[in-house]
Tab-separated table of C-alpha atoms in Angstrom:
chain	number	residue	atom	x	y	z
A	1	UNK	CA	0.583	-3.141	11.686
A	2	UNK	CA	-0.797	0.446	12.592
A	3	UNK	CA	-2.874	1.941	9.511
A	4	UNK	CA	-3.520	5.817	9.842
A	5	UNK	CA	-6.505	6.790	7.192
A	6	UNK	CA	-5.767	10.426	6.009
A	7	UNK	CA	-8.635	12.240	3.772
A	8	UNK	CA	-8.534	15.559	2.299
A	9	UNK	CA	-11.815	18.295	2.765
A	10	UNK	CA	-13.587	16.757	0.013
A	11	UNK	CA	-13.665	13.031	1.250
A	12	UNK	CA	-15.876	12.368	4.194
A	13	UNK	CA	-13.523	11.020	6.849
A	14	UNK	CA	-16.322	8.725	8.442
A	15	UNK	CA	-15.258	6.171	10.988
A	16	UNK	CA	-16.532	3.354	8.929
A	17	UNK	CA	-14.626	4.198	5.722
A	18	UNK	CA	-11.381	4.611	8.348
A	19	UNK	CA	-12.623	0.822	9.875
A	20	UNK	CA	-13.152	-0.481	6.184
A	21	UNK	CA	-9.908	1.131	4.705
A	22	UNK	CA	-7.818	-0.199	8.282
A	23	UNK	CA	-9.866	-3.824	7.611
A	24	UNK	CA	-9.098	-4.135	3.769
A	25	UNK	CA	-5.353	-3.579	4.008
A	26	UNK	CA	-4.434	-5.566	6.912
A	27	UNK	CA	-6.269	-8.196	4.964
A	28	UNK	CA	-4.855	-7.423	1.692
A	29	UNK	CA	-1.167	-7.316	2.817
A	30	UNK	CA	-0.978	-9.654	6.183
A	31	UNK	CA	1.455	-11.455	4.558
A	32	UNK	CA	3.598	-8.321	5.325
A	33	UNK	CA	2.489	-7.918	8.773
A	34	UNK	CA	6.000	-9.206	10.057
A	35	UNK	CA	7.690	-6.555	7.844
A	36	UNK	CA	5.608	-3.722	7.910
A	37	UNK	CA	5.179	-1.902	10.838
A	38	UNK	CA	2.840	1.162	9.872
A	39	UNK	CA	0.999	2.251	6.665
A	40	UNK	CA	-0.407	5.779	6.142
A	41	UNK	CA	-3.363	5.767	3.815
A	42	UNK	CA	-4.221	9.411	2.123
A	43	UNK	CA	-7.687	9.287	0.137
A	44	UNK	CA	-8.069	12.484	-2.093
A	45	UNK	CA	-10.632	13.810	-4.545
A	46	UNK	CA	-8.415	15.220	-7.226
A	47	UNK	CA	-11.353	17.211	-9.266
A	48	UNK	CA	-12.326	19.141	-5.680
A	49	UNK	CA	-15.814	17.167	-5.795
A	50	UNK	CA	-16.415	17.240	-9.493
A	51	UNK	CA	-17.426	14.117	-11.006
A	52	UNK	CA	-14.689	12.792	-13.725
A	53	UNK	CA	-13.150	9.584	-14.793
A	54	UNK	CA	-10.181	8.624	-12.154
A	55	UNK	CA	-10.448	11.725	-10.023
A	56	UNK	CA	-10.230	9.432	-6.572
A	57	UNK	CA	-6.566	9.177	-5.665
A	58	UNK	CA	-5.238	6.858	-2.981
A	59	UNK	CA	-1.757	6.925	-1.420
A	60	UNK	CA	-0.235	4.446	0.799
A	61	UNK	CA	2.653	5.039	2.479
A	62	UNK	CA	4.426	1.809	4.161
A	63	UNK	CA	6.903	1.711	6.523
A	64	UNK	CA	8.914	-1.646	6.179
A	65	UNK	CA	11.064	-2.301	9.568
A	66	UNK	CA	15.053	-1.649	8.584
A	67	UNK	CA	14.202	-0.486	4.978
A	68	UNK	CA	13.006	3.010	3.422
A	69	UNK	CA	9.641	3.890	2.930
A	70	UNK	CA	7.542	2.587	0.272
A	71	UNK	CA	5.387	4.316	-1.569
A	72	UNK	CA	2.151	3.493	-4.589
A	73	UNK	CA	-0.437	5.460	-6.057
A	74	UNK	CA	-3.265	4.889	-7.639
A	75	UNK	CA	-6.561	6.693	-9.346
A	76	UNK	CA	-9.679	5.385	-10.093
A	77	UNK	CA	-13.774	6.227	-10.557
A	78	UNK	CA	-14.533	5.238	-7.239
A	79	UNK	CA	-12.139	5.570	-3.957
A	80	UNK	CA	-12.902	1.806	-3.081
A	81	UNK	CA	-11.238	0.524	-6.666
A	82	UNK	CA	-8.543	3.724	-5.839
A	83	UNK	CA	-7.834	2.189	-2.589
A	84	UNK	CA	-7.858	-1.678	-4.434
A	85	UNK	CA	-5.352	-0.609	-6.736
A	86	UNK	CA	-3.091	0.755	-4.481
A	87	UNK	CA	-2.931	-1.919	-2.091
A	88	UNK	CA	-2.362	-4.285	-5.395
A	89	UNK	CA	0.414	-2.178	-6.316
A	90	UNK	CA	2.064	-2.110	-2.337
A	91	UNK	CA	1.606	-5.905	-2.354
A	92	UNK	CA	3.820	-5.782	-5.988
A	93	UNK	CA	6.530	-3.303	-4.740
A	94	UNK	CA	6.991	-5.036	-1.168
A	95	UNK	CA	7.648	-8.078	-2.765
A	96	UNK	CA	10.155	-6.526	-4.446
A	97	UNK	CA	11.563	-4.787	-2.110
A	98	UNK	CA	11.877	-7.592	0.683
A	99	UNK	CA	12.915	-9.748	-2.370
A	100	UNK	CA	15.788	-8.027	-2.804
A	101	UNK	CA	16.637	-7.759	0.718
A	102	UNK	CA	16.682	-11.299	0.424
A	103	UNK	CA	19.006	-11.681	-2.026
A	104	UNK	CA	21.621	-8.949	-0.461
A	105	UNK	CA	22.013	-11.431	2.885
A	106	UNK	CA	22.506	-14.384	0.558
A	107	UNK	CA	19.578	-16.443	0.336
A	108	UNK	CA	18.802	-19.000	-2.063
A	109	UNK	CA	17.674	-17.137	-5.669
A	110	UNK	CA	16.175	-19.162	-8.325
A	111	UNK	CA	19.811	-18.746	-10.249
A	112	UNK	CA	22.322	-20.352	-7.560
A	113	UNK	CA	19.140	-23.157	-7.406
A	114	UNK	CA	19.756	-23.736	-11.323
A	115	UNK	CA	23.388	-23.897	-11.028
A	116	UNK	CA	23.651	-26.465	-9.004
């Protein structure tokens, strides 16, 4: 899984917050590492370097082999709980998503598992 970290002019782009971000998420979603094959990460102040409650945005793109894109946002105080909350949020919506893929090629769902 390729992560790209993209920052806008009032984040400081630093290798170690790119090696931090790239570390967290592969972390956070390796379950998904089979599915996923890139995930573009956009860190943005949203108050242009003012100080305010939930003016760090992060983005996350993921591309999921076969399916669309998927993508979560999420603001917080600081961009390290911004960046958290997102990945929390991509780890909800994939499961979703490859859930229902699941489902579609007719795979066992907790309903045909009652009925029987």
């Amino acid at each position: 899984m390729q992560v790209q970290v993209n920052t806008d002019d009032h984040i400081n782009g630093s290798d170690s917050l790119a090696q931090w971000v790239t570390d967290e998420a592969k972390t956070r979603l390796s379950r998904f590492q089979d599915h996923v094959t890139r995930l573009e990460v956009f860190l943005s102040d949203v108050d242009a370097g003012k100080s305010g409650a939930k003016d760090k945005r992060c983005r996350i793109e993921a591309r999921v082999t076969g399916r669309q894109p998927v993508t979560v946002t999420d603001e917080a105080d600081k961009m390290a709980n911004a960046f958290i909350g997102a990945t929390d949020k991509l780890a909800r919506a994939l499961d979703t998503d490859l859930g229902r893929a699941k489902d579609r090629h007719g795979r066992d769902t907790i309903r045909t598992a009652e009925a029987e």
